[in-house]
XYZ file of C-alpha atoms in Angstrom:
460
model
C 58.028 -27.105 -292.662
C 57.633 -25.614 -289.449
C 59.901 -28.569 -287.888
C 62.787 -26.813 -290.443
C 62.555 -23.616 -289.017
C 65.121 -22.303 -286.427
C 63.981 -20.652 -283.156
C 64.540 -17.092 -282.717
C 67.494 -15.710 -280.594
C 70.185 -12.983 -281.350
C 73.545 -13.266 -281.201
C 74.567 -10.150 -280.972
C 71.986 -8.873 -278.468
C 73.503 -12.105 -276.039
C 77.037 -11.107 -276.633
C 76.376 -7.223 -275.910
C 74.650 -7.877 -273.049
C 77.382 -9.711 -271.043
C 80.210 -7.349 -272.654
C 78.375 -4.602 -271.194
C 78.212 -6.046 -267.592
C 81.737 -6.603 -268.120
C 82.462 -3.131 -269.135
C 80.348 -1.526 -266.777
C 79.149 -3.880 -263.270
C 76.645 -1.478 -262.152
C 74.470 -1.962 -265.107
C 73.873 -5.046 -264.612
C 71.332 -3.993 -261.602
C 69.285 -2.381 -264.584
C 67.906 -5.773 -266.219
C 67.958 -8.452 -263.506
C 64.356 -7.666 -262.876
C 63.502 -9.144 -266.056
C 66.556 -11.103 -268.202
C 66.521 -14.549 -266.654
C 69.954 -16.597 -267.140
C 67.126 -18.712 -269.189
C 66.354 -15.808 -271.631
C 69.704 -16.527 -273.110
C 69.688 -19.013 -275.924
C 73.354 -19.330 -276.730
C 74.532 -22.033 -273.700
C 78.033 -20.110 -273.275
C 76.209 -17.240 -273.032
C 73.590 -18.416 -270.307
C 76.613 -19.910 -268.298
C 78.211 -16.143 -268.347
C 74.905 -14.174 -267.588
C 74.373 -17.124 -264.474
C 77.455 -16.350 -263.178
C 77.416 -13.097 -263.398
C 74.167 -12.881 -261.158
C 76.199 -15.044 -258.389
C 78.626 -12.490 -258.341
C 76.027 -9.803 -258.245
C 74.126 -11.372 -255.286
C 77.912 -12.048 -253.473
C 78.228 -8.033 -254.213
C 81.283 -8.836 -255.261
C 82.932 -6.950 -258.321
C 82.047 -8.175 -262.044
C 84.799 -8.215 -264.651
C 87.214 -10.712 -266.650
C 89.062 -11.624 -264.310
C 86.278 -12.376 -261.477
C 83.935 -13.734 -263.699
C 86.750 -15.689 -265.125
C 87.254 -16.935 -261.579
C 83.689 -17.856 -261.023
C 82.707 -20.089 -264.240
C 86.067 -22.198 -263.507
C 85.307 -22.611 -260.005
C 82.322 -24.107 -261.418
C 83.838 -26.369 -264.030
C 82.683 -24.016 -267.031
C 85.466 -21.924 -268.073
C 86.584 -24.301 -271.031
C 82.819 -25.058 -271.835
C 82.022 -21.158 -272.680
C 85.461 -21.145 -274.574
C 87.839 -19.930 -271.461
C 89.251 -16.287 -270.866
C 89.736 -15.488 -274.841
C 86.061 -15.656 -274.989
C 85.558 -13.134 -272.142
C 88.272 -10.797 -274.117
C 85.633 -10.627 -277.076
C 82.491 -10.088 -275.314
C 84.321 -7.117 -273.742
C 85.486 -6.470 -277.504
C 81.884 -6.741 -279.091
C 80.648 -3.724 -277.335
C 81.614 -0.207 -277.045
C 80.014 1.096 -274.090
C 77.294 -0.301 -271.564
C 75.035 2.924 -272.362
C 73.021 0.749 -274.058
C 72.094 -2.535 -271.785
C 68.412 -2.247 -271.400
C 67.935 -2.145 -275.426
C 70.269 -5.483 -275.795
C 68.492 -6.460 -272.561
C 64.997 -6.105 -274.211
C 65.790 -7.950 -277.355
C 66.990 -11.030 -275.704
C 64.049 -10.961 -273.407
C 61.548 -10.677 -276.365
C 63.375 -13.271 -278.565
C 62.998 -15.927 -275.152
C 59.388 -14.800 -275.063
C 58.686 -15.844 -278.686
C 60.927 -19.225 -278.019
C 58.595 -19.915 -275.226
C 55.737 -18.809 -277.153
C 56.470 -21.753 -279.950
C 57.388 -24.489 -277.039
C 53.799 -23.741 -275.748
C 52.204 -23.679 -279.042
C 53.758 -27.208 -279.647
C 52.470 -27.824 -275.846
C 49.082 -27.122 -276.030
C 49.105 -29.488 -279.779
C 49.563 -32.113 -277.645
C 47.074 -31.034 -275.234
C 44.436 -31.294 -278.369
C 45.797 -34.652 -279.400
C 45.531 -36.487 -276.099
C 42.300 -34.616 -274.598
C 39.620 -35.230 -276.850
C 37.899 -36.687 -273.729
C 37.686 -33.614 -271.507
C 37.295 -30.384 -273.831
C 36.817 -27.849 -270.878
C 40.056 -29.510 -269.037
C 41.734 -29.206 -272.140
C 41.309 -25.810 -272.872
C 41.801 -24.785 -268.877
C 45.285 -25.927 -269.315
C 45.690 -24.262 -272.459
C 44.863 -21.262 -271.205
C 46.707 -21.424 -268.390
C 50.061 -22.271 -270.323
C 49.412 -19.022 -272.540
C 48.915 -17.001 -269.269
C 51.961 -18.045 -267.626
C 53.928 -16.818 -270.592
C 52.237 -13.377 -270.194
C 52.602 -13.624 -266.059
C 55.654 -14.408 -266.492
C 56.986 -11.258 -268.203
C 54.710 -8.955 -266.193
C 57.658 -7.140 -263.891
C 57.098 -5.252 -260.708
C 59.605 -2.294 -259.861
C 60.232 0.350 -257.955
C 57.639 3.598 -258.297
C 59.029 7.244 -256.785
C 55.909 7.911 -254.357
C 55.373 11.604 -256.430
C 53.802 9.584 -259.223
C 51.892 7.819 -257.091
C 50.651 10.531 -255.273
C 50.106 12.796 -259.014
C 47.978 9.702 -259.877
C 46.019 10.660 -256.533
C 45.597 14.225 -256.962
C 44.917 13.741 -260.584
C 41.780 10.966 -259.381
C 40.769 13.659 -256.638
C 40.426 16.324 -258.795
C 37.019 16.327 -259.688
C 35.679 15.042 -256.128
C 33.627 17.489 -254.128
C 30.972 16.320 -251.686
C 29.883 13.273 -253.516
C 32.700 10.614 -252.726
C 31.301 8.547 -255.343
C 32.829 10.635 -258.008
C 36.174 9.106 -257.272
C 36.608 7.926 -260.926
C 38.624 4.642 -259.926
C 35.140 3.199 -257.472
C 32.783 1.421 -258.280
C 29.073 2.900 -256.420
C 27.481 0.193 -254.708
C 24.239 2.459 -255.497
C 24.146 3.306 -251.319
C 25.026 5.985 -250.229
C 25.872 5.016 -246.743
C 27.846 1.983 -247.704
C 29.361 4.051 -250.429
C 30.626 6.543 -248.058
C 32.455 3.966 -245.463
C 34.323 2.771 -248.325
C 35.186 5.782 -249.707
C 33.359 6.019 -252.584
C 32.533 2.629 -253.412
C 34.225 -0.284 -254.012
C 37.800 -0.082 -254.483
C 40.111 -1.401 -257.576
C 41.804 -4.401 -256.685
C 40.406 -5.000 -253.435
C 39.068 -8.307 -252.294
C 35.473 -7.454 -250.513
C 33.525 -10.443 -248.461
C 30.023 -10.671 -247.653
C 29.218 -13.040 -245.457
C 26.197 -14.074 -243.863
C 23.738 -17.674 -242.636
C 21.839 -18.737 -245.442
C 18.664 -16.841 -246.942
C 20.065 -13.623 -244.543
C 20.414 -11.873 -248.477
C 24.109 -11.869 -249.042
C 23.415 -13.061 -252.559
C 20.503 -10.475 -253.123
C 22.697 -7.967 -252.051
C 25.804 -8.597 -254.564
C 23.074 -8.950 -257.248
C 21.541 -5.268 -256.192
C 25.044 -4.002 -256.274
C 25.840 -5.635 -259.659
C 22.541 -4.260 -260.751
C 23.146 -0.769 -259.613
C 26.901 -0.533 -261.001
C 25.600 -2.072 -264.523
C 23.209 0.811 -265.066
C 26.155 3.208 -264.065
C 27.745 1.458 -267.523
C 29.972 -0.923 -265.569
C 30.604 -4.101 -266.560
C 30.366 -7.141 -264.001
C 31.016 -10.885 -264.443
C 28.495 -12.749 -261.948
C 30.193 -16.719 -261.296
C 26.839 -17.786 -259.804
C 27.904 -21.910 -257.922
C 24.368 -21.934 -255.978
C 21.848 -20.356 -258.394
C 21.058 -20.530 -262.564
C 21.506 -16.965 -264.870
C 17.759 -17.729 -265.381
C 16.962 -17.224 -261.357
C 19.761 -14.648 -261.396
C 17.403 -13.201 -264.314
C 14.344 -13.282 -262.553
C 15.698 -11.809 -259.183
C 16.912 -8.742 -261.204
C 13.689 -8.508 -263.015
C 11.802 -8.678 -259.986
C 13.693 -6.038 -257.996
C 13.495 -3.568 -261.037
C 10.286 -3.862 -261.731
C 9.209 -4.058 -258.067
C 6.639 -6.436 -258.978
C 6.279 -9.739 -256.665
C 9.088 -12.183 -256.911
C 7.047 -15.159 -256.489
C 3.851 -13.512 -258.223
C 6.127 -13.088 -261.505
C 8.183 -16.969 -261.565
C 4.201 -18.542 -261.692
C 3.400 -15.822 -264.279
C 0.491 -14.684 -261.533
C 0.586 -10.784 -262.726
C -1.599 -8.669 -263.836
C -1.715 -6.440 -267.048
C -0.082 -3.312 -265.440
C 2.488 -5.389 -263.947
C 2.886 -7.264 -267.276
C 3.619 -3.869 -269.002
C 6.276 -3.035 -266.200
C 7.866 -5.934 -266.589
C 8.280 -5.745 -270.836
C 9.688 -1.838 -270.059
C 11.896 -3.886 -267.616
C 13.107 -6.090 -269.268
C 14.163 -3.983 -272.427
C 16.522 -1.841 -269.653
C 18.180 -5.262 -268.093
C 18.601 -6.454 -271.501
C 20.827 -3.709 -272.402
C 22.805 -3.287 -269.002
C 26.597 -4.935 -269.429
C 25.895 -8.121 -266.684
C 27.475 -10.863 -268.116
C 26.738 -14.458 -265.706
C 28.582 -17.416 -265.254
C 26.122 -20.320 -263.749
C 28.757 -23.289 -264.020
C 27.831 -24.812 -260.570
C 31.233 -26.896 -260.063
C 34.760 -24.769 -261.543
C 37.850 -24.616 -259.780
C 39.338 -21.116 -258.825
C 41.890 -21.561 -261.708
C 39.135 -21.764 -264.040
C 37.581 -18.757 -262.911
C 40.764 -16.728 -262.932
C 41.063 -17.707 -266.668
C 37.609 -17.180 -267.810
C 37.788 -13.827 -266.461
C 41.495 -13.062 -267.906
C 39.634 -13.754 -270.744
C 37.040 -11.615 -270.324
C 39.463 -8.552 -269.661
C 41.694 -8.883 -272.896
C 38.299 -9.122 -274.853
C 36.130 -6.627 -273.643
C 36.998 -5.662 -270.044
C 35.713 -6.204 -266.831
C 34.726 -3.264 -264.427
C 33.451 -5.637 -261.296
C 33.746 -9.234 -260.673
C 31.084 -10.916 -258.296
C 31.425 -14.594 -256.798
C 28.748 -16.431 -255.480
C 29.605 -18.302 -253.333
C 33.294 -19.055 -251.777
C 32.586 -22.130 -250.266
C 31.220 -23.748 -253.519
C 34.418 -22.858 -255.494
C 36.620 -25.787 -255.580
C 40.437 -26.345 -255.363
C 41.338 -28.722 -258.401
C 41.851 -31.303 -256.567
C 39.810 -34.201 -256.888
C 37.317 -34.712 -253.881
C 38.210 -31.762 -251.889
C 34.867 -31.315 -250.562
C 35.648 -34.528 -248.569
C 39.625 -33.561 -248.439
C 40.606 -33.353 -244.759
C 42.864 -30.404 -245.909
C 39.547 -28.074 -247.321
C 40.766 -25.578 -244.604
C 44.270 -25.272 -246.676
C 42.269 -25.527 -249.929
C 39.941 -22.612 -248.713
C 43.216 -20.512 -248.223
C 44.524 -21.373 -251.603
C 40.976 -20.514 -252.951
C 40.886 -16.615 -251.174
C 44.660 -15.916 -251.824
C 44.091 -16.798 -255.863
C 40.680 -14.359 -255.611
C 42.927 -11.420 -254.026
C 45.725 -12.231 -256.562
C 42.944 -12.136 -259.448
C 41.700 -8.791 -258.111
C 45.384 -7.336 -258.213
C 45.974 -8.883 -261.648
C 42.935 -7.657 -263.137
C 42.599 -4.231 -260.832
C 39.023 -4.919 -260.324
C 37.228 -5.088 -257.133
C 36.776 -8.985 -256.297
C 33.037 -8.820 -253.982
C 32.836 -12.799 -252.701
C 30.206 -14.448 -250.957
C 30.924 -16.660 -248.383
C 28.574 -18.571 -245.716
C 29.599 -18.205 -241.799
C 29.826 -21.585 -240.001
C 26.933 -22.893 -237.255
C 28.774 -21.417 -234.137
C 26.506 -17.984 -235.243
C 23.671 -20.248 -234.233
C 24.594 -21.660 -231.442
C 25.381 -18.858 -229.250
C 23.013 -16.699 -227.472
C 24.074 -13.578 -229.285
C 23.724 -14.228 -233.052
C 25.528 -11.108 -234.323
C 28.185 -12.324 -236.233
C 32.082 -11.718 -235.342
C 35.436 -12.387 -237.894
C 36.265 -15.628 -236.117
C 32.495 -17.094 -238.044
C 33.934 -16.828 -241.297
C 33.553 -20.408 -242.512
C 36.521 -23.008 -243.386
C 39.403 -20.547 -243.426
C 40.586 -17.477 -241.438
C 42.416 -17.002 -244.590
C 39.820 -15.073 -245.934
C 39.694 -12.696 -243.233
C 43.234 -12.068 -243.987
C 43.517 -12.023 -247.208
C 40.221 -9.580 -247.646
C 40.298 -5.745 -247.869
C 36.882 -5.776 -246.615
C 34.923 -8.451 -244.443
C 30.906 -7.373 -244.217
C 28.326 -9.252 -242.361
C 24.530 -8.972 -243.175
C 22.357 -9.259 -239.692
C 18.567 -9.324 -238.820
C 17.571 -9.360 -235.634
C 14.132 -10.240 -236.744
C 15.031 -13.534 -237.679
C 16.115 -14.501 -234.406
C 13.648 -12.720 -232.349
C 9.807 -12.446 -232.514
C 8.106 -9.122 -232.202
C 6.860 -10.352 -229.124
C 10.017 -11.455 -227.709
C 11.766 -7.810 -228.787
C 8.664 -5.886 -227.038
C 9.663 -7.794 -223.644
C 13.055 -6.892 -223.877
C 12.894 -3.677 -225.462
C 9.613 -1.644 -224.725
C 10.366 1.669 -225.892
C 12.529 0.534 -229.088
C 10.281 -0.343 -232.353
C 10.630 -4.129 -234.047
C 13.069 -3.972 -236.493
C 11.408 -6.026 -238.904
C 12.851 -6.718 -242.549
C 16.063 -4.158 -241.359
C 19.080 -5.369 -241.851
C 22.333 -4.560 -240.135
C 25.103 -4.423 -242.608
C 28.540 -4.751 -240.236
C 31.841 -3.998 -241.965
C 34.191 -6.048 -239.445
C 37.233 -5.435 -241.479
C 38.333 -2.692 -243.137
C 41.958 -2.892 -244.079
C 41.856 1.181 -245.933
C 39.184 2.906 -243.667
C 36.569 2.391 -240.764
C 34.121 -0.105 -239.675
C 30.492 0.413 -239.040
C 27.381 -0.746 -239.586
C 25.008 0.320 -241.806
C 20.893 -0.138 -242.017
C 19.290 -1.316 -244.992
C 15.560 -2.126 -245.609
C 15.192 -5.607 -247.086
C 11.664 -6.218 -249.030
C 11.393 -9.662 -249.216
C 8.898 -9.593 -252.293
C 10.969 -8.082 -254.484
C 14.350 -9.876 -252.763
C 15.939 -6.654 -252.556
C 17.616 -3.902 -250.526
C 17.118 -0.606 -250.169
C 18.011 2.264 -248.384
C 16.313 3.227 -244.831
C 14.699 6.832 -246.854
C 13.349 4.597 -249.530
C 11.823 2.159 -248.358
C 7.674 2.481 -249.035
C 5.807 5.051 -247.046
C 3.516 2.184 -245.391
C 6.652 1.176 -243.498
C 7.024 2.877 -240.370
C-alpha cells in the first residue's frame, strides 16, 4: 500500500553535502540558489544546512568549530547529535569537488517528496470539491505549478552569451526587421518597424482605447495575421463569444460585409469566398478562450497548460478590465484599483514565464471624453497606473472622425482633407524603443484595419 511506502531522501547525498561545506566554506555559495534548508529530509541534517546559511549571510567563516558554535547558541547542538556528529560529516566526504552533484540529488529527492504531499493534496481537493469542478481543478493546477515554479532558478548570465544569443538572432536580418526570428509580425509594416520587428518575447503590450474605437478588431487582425505566419495565439475573449470572434475573422478575410454575412444576406460570389475562407481560417493555429468571468490565476494556468502541450507563440487578452482578481465581488471591491495592479503585474509575470508577447486590451476611463482635446494621454489608462508601469508597450487607437464632423474639420482646417475611417495608432510608452504614431485605415464593413497603401482605390 502506498500508505507503507517510505518517502524518498538520501542519506548520503545530506551528509556529503554539509561535510563538504565543512571541508570547503566557499562552496557553499555554489548551491544556495537552489538547496533550501527544507530540501533536507534528515532533521539533524536540515538544522546543520540552516545554520550554515546564517553563518554564510553573517560572512562569517564555516567549519566545526563555528558551526558548532552556532547550532548551540541556538539550543540544537545535542539535538543533531553535538560536535562528534560534525567530526563524521567532515569524515563522510573526501573533498568538496563534488557539492553541486550531492547538491542536485537532495534537491530532486525534496522535489519528488513534495511531488507525493501534493498528489495526496489535490486527493483531497477531489474528495471535498465535487461542487465546483473548475475551482477544483484551478487549485490543482496551481499546486502542481508551484512545485515546478518553485524549482525554476534564476542566476547569473556573463553578458557574452547574451550578446552571442543576439548576434546569432541578427544574423539573418537585412532590411526587413521582421525577420528577427524571436518577433512576432503584427502584419504592418509601420507598426512592425517601431517595435523592431514586431512584437517582442516576453513583453507585456497594451492597447487601449473608448469603446467601439477598434482595439479589439485590431488584436484580432494581428492574431489573424501572425496565425497565417504559422504562429500560434491563445485569444481569452471576456466581452465577445469564439462564434463573433469567428465571424469577425471571416468577415475581414473574406472582405465580404460584416453585417451582410451574420443575417446570411450574401450573394453567390460572396458565398463562394466565404467557403474558400473558411477552409484557410479553419486550418490557421487560433485557439479562443470565450469564458466571460475567469480570474487572472485561471488564465495563467490555462495557458501554462497550453505551453507544456503544444506551445503558445502569442497570447491575446480581451479585455483587462473584465479579468477578475479572485476575490469575491471585486467589481464592487473598493480596492479594484489594487486588484487591477495585481491583475497587470500577474500578465507581465505570465509573459516572462511563458516568453511570449502578452498584447492586453484595456478601456481608458471617461476623462478622454470630457476634455476638449480627446487624444488620449498615459494618465487615461483606466483603474490602475499599474499597467502603465508594468507594460513594455502602452498604444492608443484615435479617430478624429468620431469626435468631429466633416463639417466641423472643414471650419477648422480648410486646406487639410477629413480624415474619415483613419485611425491614429499612438505608442505612448515604449520601454525598448521610440514612440510614434502610426496611420491605419479602418473599414468598418469588414471591422478591420489596414494599412494607409491598401486601403481600396475609391478612398481618397
Amino acid at each position: 500500500m502506498y500508505a507503507e511506502r517510505l518517502l524518498p531522501f538520501d542519506t548520503e547525498a545530506e551528509e556529503a553535502v554539509i561535510g563538504s561545506i565543512l571541508i570547503d566554506s566557499d562552496s557553499l555559495s555554489k548551491i544556495t540558489s537552489y538547496v533550501k534548508p527544507e530540501d533536507f529530509y534528515i532533521s539533524k541534517n536540515k538544522s546543520c544546512y540552516f545554520s550554515c546559511l546564517s553563518l554564510f549571510e553573517k560572512s562569517e567563516p564555516i567549519n566545526q568549530v563555528t558551526l558548532s558554535h552556532e547550532l548551540s547558541s541556538n539550543d540544537l547542538l545535542d539535538d543533531i547529535g553535538g560536535t562528534e556528529y560534525l567530526a563524521y560529516l567532515v569524515e563522510s566526504v573526501p573533498t568538496s569537488i563534488h557539492i553541486e552533484h550531492y547538491a542536485q540529488i537532495v534537491q530532486k529527492t525534496s522535489t519528488m517528496r513534495r511531488l507525493i504531499t501534493t498528489a495526496t493534496e489535490i486527493a483531497d481537493i477531489g474528495y471535498n470539491g465535487v461542487s465546483d469542478v473548475e475551482s477544483s481543478l484551478n487549485k490543482a493546477e496551481k499546486l502542481l505549478f508551484s512545485i515546478r515554479s518553485e524549482r525554476a532558478v534564476g542566476d547569473f548570465v556573463h553578458i557574452r552569451s547574451v550578446l552571442d544569443a543576439y548576434m546569432e538572432e541578427t544574423a539573418s536580418l537585412d532590411s526587413d526587421p521582421s525577420k528577427i526570428s524571436s518577433t512576432i509580425p503584427t502584419g504592418f509594416p509601420d507598426i512592425d518597424k517601431i517595435f523592431g520587428g514586431g512584437l517582442q518575447p516576453s513583453d507585456m503590450i497594451v492597447v487601449a482605447a473608448r469603446p467601439s474605437l477598434g482595439k479589439s478588431t485590431l488584436a484580432f487582425n494581428i492574431a489573424q495575421n501572425a496565425s497565417f505566419k504559422g504562429l500560434k495565439v491563445a485569444i481569452f475573449s471576456l466581452e465577445m463569444s469564439a462564434e463573433q470572434i469567428a465571424m469577425r475573422l471571416l468577415s475581414s478575410q473574406s472582405g465580404v460585409d460584416s453585417h451582410r454575412l451574420r443575417i446570411n444576406l450574401i450573394s453567390s460570389d460572396e458565398e463562394t469566398k466565404v467557403i474558400d475562407t473558411i477552409g484557410q481560417l479553419s486550418e490557421l493555429p487560433i485557439y479562443i478562450d470565450d469564458t466571460p468571468i475567469q480570474s487572472v490565476s485561471e488564465m495563467i494556468g490555462k495557458a501554462k497548460r497550453m505551453q507544456s502541450e503544444s506551445g503558445i507563440d502569442l497570447i491575446i487578452v480581451d479585455y483587462l478590465q473584465l479579468i477578475t482578481g479572485g476575490r469575491a465581488n471585486s467589481r464592487q471591491s473598493e480596492n479594484r484599483v489594487q486588484e487591477m495592479g495585481e491583475i497587470s503585474r500577474s500578465l507581465k509575470g505570465m509573459a516572462r514565464d511563458l516568453n511570449v508577447p502578452v498584447l492586453a486590451c484595456s478601456q481608458l476611463s471617461r476623462a478622454v471624453e470630457q476634455r476638449p482635446s480627446h487624444r488620449p494621454i498615459l494618465s487615461d489608462l483606466r483603474e490602475s497606473g499599474s499597467i502603465e508601469q508594468d507594460a513594455d508597450i502602452v498604444s492608443f487607437i484615435y479617430r478624429e472622425d468620431v469626435y468631429t464632423t466633416e463639417s466641423e474639420w472643414e471650419r477648422k482646417n480648410p486646406n487639410d482633407q477629413y480624415p474619415a475611417n483613419i485611425a491614429e495608432i499612438i505608442v505612448a510608452k515604449h520601454r525598448n524603443g521610440p514612440t510614434g504614431t502610426i496611420p491605419l485605415y479602418f473599414r468598418n464593413d469588414v471591422v478591420t484595419f489596414e494599412s494607409l497603401d491598401a486601403r481600396p482605390e475609391s478612398i481618397t
